[in-house]
CSV table of C-alpha atoms in Angstrom, one decimal:
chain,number,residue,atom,x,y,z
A,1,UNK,CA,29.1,-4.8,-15.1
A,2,UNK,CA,26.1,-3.4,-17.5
A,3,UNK,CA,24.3,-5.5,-19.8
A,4,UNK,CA,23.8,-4.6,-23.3
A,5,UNK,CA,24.0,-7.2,-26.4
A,6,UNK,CA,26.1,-4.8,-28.6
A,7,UNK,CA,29.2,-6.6,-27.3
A,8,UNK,CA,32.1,-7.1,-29.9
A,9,UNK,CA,32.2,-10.6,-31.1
A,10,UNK,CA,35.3,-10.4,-30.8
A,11,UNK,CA,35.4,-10.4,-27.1
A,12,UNK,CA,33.2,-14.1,-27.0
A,13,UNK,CA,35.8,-16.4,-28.3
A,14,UNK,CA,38.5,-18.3,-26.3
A,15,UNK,CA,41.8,-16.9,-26.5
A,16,UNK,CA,45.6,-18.3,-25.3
A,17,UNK,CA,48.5,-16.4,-24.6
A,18,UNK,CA,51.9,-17.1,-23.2
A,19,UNK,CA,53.8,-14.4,-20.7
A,20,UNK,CA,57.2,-13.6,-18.9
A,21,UNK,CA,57.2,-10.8,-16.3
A,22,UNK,CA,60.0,-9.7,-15.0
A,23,UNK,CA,61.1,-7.7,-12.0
A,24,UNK,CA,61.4,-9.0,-8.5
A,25,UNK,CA,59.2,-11.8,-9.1
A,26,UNK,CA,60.8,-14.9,-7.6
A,27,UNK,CA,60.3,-15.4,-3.9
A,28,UNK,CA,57.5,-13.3,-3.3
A,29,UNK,CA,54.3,-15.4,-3.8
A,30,UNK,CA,53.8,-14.5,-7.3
A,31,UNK,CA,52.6,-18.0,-9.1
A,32,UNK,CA,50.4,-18.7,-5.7
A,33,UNK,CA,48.6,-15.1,-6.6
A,34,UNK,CA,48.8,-15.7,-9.9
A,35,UNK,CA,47.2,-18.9,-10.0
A,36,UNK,CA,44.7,-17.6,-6.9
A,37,UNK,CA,43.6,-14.4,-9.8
A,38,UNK,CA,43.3,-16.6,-12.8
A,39,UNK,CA,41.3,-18.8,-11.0
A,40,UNK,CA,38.9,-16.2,-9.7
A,41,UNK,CA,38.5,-14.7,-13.5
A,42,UNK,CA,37.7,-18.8,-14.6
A,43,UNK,CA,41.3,-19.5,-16.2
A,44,UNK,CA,43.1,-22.2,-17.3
A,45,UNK,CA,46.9,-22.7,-18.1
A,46,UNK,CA,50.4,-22.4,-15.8
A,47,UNK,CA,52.7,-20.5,-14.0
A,48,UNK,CA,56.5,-21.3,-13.3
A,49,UNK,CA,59.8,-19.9,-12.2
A,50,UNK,CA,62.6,-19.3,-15.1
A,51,UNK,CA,66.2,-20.0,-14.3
A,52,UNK,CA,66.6,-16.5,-15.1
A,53,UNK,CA,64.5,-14.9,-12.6
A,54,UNK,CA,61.3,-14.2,-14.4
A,55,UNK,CA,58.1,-15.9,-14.0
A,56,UNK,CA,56.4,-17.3,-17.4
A,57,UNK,CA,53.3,-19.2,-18.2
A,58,UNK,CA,50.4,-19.0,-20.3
A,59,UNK,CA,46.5,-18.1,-19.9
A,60,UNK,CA,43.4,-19.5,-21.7
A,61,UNK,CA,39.9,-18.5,-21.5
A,62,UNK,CA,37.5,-15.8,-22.8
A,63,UNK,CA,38.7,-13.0,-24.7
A,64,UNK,CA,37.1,-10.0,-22.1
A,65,UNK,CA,38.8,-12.0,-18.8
A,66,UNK,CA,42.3,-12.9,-20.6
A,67,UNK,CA,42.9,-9.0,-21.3
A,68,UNK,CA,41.9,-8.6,-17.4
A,69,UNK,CA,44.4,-11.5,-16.2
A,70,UNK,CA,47.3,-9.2,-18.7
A,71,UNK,CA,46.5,-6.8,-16.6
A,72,UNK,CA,46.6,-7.6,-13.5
A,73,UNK,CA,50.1,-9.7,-14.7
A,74,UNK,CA,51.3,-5.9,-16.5
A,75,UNK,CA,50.5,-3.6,-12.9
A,76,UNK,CA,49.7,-5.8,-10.3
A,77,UNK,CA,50.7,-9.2,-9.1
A,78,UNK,CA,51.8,-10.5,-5.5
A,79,UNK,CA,51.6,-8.0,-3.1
A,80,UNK,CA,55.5,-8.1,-2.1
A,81,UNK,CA,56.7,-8.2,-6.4
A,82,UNK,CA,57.8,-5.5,-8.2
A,83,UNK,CA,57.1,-5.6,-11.7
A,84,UNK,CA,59.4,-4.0,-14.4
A,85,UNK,CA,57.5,-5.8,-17.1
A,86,UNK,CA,55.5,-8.3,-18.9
A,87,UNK,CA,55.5,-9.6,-22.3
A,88,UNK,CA,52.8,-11.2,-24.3
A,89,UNK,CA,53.8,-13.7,-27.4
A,90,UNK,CA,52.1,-16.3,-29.5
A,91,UNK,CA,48.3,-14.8,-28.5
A,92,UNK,CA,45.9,-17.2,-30.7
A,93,UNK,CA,42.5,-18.0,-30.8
A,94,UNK,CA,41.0,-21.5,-29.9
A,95,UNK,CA,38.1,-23.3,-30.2
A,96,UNK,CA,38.4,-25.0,-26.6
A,97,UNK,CA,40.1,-25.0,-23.7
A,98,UNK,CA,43.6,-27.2,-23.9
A,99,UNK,CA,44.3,-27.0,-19.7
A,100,UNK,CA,41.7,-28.7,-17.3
A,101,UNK,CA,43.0,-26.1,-14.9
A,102,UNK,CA,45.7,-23.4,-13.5
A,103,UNK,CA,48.6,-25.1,-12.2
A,104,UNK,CA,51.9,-24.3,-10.6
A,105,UNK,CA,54.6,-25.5,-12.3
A,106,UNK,CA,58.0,-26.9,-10.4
């Protein structure tokens, strides 16, 4: 919400970051909501199940919507998980997107 051109330029550019949360994430609907809340906030990138019981991926898009898709990933997620936590690595900046889309991965 709000208008206002003194936004950051920061905040324009395209960002991608990888993730792993961790918690009771397997089993409860997480990549479907996951994929279902990255593509309401116009993301691209994946979503899969680890052989260790986490769920990792990565997200691409603008700056502002990427921090709000690490949030929802950090406090939120299916309605049935539990989240203990989620980690963000290798967060760069890029000058288009490299996924068409957000997919599930097997």
């Amino acid at each position: 919400g709000g208008g206002g051109g003194a936004a950051m330029a920061e905040d324009e550019g395209l960002v991608s970051v990888d993730y792993e949360v961790s918690g009771k994430v397997q089993g409860v609907f997480f990549r479907k909501y996951t994929q279902g809340e990255a593509k309401r906030l116009g993301l691209v990138g994946w979503v899969q199940n680890t052989s260790h019981g986490t769920v990792q991926g990565q997200i691409q898009g603008p700056t502002a919507r990427v921090r709000e898709m690490q949030e929802w990933l950090r406090k939120i997620g299916s309605p049935q998980s539990r989240i203990s936590r989620a980690e963000f690595s290798n967060e760069k900046k890029i000058k288009a997107l490299e996924q068409k889309e957000f997919q599930i991965l097997k």
